[in-house]
Short mmCIF file of C-alpha atoms in Angstrom, two decimals:
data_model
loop_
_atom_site.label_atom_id
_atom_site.label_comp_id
_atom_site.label_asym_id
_atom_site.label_seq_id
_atom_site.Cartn_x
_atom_site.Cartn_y
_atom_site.Cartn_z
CA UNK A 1 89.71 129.21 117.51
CA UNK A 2 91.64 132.39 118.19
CA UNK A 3 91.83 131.74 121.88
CA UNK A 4 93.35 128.46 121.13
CA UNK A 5 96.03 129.77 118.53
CA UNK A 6 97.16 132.03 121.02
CA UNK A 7 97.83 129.39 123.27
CA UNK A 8 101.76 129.02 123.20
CA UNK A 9 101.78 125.45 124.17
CA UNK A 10 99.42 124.81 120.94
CA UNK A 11 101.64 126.62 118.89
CA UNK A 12 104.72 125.55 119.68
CA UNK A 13 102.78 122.31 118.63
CA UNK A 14 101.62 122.96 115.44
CA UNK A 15 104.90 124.89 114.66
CA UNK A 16 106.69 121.89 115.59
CA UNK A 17 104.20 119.79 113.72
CA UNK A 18 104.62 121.89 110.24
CA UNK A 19 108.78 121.24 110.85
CA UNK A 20 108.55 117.70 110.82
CA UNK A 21 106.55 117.35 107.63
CA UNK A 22 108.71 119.82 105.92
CA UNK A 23 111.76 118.30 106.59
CA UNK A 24 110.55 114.45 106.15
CA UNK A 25 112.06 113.27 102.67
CA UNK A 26 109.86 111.82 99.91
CA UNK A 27 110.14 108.40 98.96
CA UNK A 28 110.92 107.73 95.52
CA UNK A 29 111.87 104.21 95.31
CA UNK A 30 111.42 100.91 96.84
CA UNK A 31 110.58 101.44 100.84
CA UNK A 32 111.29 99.01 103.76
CA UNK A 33 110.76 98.04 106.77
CA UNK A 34 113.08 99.52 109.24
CA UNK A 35 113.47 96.40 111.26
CA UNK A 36 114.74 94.85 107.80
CA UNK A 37 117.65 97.60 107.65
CA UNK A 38 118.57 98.13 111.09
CA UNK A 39 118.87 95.74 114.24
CA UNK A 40 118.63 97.15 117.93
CA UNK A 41 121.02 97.57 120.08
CA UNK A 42 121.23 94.72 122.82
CA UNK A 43 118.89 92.19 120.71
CA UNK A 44 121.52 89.93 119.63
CA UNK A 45 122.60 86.33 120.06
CA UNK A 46 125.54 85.19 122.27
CA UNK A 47 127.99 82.75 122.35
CA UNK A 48 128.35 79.54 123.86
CA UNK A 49 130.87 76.94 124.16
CA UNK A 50 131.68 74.02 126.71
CA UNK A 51 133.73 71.10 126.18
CA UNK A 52 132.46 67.37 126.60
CA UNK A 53 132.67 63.51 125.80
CA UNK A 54 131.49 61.56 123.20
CA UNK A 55 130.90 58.25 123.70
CA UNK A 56 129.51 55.02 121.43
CA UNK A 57 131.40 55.61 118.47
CA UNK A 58 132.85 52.40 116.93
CA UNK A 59 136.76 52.41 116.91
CA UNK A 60 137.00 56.01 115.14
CA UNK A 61 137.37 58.19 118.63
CA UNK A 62 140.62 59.65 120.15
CA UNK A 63 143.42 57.12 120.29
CA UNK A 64 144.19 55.64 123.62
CA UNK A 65 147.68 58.09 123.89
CA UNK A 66 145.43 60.99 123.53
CA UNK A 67 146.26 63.13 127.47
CA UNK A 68 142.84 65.04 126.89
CA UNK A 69 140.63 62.24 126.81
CA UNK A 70 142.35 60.53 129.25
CA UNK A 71 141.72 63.19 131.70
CA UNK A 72 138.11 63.67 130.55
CA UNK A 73 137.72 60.02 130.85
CA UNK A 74 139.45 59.74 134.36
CA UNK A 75 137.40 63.05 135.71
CA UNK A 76 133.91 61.03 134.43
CA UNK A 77 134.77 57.98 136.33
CA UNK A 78 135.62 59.81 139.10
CA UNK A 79 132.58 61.67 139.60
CA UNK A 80 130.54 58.53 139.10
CA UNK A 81 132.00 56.88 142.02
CA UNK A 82 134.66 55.10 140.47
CA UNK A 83 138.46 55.55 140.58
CA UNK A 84 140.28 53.95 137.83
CA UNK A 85 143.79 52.55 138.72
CA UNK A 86 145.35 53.13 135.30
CA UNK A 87 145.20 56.95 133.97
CA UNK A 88 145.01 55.85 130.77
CA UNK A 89 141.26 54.48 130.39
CA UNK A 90 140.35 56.28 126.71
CA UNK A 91 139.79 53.81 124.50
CA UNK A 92 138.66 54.87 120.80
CA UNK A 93 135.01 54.55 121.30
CA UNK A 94 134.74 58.18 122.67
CA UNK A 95 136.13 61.59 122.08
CA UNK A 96 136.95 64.69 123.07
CA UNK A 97 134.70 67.72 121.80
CA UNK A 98 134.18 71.29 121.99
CA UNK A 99 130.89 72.35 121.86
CA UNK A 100 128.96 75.33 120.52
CA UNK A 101 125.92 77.72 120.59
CA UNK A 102 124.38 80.19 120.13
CA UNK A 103 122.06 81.81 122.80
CA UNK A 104 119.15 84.14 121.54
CA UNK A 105 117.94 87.12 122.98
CA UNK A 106 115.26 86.72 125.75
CA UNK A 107 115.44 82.97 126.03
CA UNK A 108 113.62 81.36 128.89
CA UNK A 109 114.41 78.31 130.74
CA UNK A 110 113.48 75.45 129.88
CA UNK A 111 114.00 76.56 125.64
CA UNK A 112 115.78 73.91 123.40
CA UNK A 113 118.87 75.60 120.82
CA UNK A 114 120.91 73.76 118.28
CA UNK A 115 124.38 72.64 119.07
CA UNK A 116 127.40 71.99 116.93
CA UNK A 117 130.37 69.73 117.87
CA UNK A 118 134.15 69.70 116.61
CA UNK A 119 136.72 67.25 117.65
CA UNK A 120 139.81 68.16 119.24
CA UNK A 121 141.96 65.15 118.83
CA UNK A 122 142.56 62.69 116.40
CA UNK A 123 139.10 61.52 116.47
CA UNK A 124 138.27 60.35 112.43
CA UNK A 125 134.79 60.32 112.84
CA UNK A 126 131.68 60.84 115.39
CA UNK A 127 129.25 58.79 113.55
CA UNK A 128 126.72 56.65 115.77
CA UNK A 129 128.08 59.08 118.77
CA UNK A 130 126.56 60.49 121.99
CA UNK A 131 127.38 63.58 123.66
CA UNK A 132 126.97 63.26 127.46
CA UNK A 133 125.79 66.24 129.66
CA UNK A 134 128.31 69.05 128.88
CA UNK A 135 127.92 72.89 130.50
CA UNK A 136 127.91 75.83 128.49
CA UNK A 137 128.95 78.63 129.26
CA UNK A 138 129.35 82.66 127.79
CA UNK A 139 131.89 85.04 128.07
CA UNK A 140 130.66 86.01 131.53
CA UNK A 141 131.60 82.40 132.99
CA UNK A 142 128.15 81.69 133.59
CA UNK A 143 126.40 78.08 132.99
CA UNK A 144 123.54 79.00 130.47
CA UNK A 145 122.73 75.76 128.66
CA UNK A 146 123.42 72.20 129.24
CA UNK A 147 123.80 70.15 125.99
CA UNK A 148 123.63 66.06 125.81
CA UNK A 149 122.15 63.34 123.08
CA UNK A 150 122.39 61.86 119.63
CA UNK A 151 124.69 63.30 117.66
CA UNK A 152 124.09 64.16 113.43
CA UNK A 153 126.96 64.43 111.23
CA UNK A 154 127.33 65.40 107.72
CA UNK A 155 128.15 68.72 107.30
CA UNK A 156 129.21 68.91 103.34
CA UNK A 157 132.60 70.44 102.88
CA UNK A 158 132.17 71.90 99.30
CA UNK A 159 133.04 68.82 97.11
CA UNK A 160 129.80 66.81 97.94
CA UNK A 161 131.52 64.66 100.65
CA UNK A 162 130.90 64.80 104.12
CA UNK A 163 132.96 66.05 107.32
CA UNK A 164 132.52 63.49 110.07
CA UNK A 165 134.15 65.23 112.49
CA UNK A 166 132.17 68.18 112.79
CA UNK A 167 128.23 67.53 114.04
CA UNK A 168 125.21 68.96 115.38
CA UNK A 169 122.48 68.09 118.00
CA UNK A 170 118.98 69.32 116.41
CA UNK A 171 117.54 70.92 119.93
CA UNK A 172 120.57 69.46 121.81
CA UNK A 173 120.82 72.23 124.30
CA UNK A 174 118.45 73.06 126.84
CA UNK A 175 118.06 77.21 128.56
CA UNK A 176 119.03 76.49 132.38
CA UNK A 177 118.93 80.79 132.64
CA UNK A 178 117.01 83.13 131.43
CA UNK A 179 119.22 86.00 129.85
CA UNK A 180 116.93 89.21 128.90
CA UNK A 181 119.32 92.42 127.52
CA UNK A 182 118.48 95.57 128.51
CA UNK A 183 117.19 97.30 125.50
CA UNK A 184 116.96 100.84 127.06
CA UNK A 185 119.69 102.71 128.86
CA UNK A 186 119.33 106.70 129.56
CA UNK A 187 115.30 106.19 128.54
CA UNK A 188 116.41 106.02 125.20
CA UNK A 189 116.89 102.77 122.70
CA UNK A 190 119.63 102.61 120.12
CA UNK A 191 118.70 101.35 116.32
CA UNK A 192 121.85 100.05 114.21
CA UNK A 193 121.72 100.69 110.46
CA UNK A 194 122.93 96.94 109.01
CA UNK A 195 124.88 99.15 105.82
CA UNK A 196 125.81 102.59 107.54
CA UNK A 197 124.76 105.56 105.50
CA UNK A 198 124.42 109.29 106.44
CA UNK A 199 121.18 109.68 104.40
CA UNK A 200 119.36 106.29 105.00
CA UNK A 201 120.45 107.21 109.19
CA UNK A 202 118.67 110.88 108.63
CA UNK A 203 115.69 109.22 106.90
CA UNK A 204 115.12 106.94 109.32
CA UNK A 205 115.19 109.39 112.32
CA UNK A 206 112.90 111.93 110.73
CA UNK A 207 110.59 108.91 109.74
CA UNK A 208 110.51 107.94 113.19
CA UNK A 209 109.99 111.64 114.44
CA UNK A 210 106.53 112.78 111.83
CA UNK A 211 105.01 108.92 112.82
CA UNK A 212 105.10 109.94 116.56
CA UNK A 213 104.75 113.66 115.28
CA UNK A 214 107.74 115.03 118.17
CA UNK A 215 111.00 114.77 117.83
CA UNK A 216 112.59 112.01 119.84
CA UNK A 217 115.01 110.33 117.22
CA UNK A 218 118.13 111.30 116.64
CA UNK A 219 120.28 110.62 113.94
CA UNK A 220 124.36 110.73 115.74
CA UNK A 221 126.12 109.15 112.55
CA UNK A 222 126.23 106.83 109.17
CA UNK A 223 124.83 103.67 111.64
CA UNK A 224 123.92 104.85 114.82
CA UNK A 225 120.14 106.57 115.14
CA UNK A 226 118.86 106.98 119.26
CA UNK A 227 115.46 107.38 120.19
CA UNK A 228 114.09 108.86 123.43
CA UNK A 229 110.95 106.38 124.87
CA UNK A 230 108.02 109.23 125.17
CA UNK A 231 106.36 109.29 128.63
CA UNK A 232 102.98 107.64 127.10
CA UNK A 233 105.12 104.37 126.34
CA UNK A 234 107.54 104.05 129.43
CA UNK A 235 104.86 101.04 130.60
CA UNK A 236 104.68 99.97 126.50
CA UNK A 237 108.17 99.53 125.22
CA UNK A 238 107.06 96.54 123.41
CA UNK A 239 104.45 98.14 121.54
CA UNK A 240 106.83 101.28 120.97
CA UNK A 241 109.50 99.11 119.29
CA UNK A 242 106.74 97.14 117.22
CA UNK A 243 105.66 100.64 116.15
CA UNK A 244 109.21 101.26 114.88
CA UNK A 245 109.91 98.64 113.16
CA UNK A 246 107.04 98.09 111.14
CA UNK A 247 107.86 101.52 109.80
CA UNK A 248 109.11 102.13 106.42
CA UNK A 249 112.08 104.21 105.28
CA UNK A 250 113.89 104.30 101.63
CA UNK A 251 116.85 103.43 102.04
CA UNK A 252 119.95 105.13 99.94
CA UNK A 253 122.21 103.12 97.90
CA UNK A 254 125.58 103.77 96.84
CA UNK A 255 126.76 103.06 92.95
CA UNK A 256 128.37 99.55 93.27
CA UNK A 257 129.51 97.65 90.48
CA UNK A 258 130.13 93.81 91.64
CA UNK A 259 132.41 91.84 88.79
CA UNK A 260 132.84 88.27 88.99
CA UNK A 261 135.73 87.86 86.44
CA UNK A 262 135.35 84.04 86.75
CA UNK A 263 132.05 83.53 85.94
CA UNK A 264 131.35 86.54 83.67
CA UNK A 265 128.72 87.63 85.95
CA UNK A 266 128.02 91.21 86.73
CA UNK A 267 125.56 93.23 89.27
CA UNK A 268 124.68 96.58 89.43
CA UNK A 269 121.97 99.06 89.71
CA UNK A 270 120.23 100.36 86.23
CA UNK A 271 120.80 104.00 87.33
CA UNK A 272 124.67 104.19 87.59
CA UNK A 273 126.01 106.82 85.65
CA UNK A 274 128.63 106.79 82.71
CA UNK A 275 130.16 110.03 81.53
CA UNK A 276 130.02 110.98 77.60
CA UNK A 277 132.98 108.19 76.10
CA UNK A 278 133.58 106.16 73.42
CA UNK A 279 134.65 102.65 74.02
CA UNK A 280 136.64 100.92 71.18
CA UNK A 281 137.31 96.84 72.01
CA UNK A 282 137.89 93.87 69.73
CA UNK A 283 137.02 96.04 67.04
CA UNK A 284 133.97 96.98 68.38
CA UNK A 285 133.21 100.82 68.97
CA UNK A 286 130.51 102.13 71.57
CA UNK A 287 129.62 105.78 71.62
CA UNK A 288 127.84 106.83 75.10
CA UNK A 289 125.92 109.78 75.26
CA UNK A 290 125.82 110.15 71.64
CA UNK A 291 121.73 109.47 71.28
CA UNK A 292 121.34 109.87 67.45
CA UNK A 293 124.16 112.31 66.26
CA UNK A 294 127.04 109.59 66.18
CA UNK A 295 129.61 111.06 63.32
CA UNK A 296 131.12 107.80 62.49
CA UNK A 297 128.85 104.97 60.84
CA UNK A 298 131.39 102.78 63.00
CA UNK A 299 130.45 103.81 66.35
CA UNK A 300 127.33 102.40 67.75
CA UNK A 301 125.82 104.76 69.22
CA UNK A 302 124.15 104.21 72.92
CA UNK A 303 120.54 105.64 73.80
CA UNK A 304 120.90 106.98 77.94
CA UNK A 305 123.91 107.38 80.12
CA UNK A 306 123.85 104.55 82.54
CA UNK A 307 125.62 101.75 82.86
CA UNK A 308 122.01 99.54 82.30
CA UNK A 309 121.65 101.06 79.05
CA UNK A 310 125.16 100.07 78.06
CA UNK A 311 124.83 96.84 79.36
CA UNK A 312 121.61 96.49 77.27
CA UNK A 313 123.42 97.78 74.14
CA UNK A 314 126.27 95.24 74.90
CA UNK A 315 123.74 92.22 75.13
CA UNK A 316 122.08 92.83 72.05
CA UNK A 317 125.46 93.25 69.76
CA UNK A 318 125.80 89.59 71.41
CA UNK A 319 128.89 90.64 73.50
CA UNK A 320 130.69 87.75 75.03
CA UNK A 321 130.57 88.48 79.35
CA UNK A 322 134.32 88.47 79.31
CA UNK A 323 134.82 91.48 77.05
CA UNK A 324 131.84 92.81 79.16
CA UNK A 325 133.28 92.57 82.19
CA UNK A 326 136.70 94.56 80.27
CA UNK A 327 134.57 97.10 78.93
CA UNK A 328 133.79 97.95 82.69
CA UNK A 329 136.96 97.51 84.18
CA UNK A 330 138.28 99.79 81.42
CA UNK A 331 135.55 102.36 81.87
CA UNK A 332 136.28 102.49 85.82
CA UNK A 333 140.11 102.66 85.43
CA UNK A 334 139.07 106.38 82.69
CA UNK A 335 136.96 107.76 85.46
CA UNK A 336 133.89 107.49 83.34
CA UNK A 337 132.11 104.91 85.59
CA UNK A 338 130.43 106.57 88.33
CA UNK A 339 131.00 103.99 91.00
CA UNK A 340 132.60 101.81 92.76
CA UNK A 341 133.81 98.51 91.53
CA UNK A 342 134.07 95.32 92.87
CA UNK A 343 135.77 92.35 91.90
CA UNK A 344 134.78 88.95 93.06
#
C-alpha cells in the first residue's frame, strides 16, 4: 500500500480525486436533468423556405393581374413542354406561396417534416388546395427538402375563427440531404445553459467533472460550459453525451416576481425575501417581521419574511388580487421586495 502511495501518478490521482468532491456543491432543492437546462452546441434545427404554386382552389387564388403568378404560371408551362402565347395565364384557381420548414438535426434522406404555407398575393383562401413540387432550400443555397400535396388550413387566429390563408402539409416535405452538425470542434463539445447563470454554469461543470472524476469541463461564463472528450470516448461520443445529459444539476434561480395586472394573477417563488415593513392599504395594516410583538392591535402582524408568507396572510384576510398585486408593486417601488418584478 505504501509502494503505491508513493507512486506520484496515484497521487496526483487521488489528490485530484479529493478536489473534485470538495468543491462539488450540495444539492438542496429540486435537481434536473442537464439536457432539460442546457442544449448543445450545433444540435439545432434550421430553416427552410422555397416558394411554389398552389393549384385546385375554387375561385379564391391570386387574381388574374397578379405579375407573380403569372410568371410562376408561365415558368410551369414552360418546363412542361408548353409555351403559352398570352403571359397572362393565372387564373384564380392557384396561388402563389412561400413555403416553410424546419430541418432537424441529423436528418436522413428519405425523412418526412411538416410544412407551413403563406400566401403572397391576394389569394383569400387555400382551401381544397395542392401544393406542387416546390425546393427548399437553407441559408447555404442548398436544396434540402422538396415539399408537394394536400394542403390543411385552419390555423385559429385568437378569436376562434380561422386563417385560410396560412396552411400546413402534415409530413409534406421529404429529406433529399442528409445534414449532420459537427458537435465537436478542438476535441471538445460546447453545452448552452437555456437561462444563463454564473452558479447553475459552475454547477454544472463541476457535476460533469466528479461523474467522470477528472476535470474536463469548464465553466467560461453565465451560459457557456466546454467539455474536453477524454481519450476513452473519442470512438463513443454518443455514449459520452448520453452520459451528460442524463446527469443532474440544481439549478439556481433568481427572485422574480411575475404580475399580471389584468388578470390579478401573480407568480413567484415561496422563498423571496421581504425586509421588516409595515404595509398600510385600504385601511388595512400588515406588519412583516413582527412575529408576535406587533404594538398596535391594528396591525396584523405576519409570521416569516417572505413574500409566500405574506401572500398567505393576504389570502386569508380575503384580499381582493388587485390590492394584492398594489401591495407588491408598492413593496418593490420601497426597496423592501427582494426581487425583481415583472409586469405582464
Amino acid at each position: 500500500m505504501k509502494s503505491i502511495l508513493r507512486s506520484p501518478r496515484v497521487f496526483l490521482w487521488i489528490v485530484r480525486f479529493i478536489l473534485i468532491v470538495l468543491t462539488t456543491p450540495v444539492a438542496l432543492g429540486q435537481a434536473v436533468r442537464i439536457k432539460d437546462i442546457a442544449n448543445l452546441r450545433g444540435d439545432r434545427t434550421n430553416s427552410l423556405i422555397g416558394f411554389g404554386l398552389v393549384i385546385g382552389l375554387n375561385k379564391t387564388g391570386d387574381s388574374p393581374a397578379t405579375v407573380t403568378t403569372n410568371k410562376a404560371m408561365v415558368t410551369l408551362l414552360s418546363r412542361l413542354g408548353m409555351t403559352p402565347d398570352n403571359p397572362q395565364v393565372a387564373t384564380q384557381s392557384a396561388a402563389a406561396v412561400v413555403v416553410t420548414a424546419d430541418l432537424p438535426a441529423f436528418a436522413n434522406i428519405g425523412d418526412r417534416i411538416d410544412v407551413r404555407l403563406s400566401t403572397i398575393a391576394d389569394a383569400t383562401s387555400l382551401a381544397g388546395g395542392t401544393l406542387l413540387m416546390t425546393h427548399l432550400k437553407a441559408g447555404d443555397g442548398e436544396v434540402y427538402a422538396v415539399a408537394e400535396g394536400a394542403i390543411v388550413v385552419g390555423q385559429a387566429n385568437g378569436k376562434g375563427a380561422r386563417i385560410l390563408t396560412v396552411a400546413r402539409i402534415a409530413d409534406g416535405g421529404t429529406i433529399e440531404k442528409e445534414f449532420t452538425p459537427a458537435l465537436v470542434k478542438n476535441n471538445a463539445i460546447d453545452l448552452n445553459l437555456r437561462q444563463p447563470d454564473f452558479t447553475t454554469s459552475d454547477r454544472v461543470s463541476q457535476t460533469i467533472n466528479q461523474h467522470f472524476r477528472m476535470f474536463i469541463a469548464k465553466s467560461l461564463n453565465a451560459a457557456h460550459v466546454k467539455v474536453e472528450v477524454p481519450d476513452d470516448y473519442q470512438t463513443k461520443l454518443t455514449s459520452f453525451i448520453a452520459e451528460i445529459e442524463g446527469l443532474t444539476v440544481e439549478p439556481d434561480q433568481k427572485a422574480v416576481v411575475i404580475v399580471n395586472e389584468r388578470t390579478g394573477t401573480v407568480v413567484m417563488g415561496g422563498d423571496v425575501k421581504i425586509s421588516d415593513v409595515v404595509v398600510s392599504h385600504n385601511g388595512l395594516s400588515i406588519e412583516v417581521g413582527a412575529g408576535k410583538n406587533a404594538k398596535k392591535e391594528s396591525v396584523v402582524p405576519v409570521q416569516g419574511t417572505t413574500i409566500g408568507d405574506l401572500v398567505k396572510s393576504l389570502n386569508q384576510m380575503g384580499v381582493k388580487p388587485e390590492d394584492l398585486v398594489s401591495i407588491l408593486q408598492s413593496l418593490h417601488a420601497s426597496g423592501a421586495l427582494k426581487a425583481d418584478i415583472k409586469l405582464l
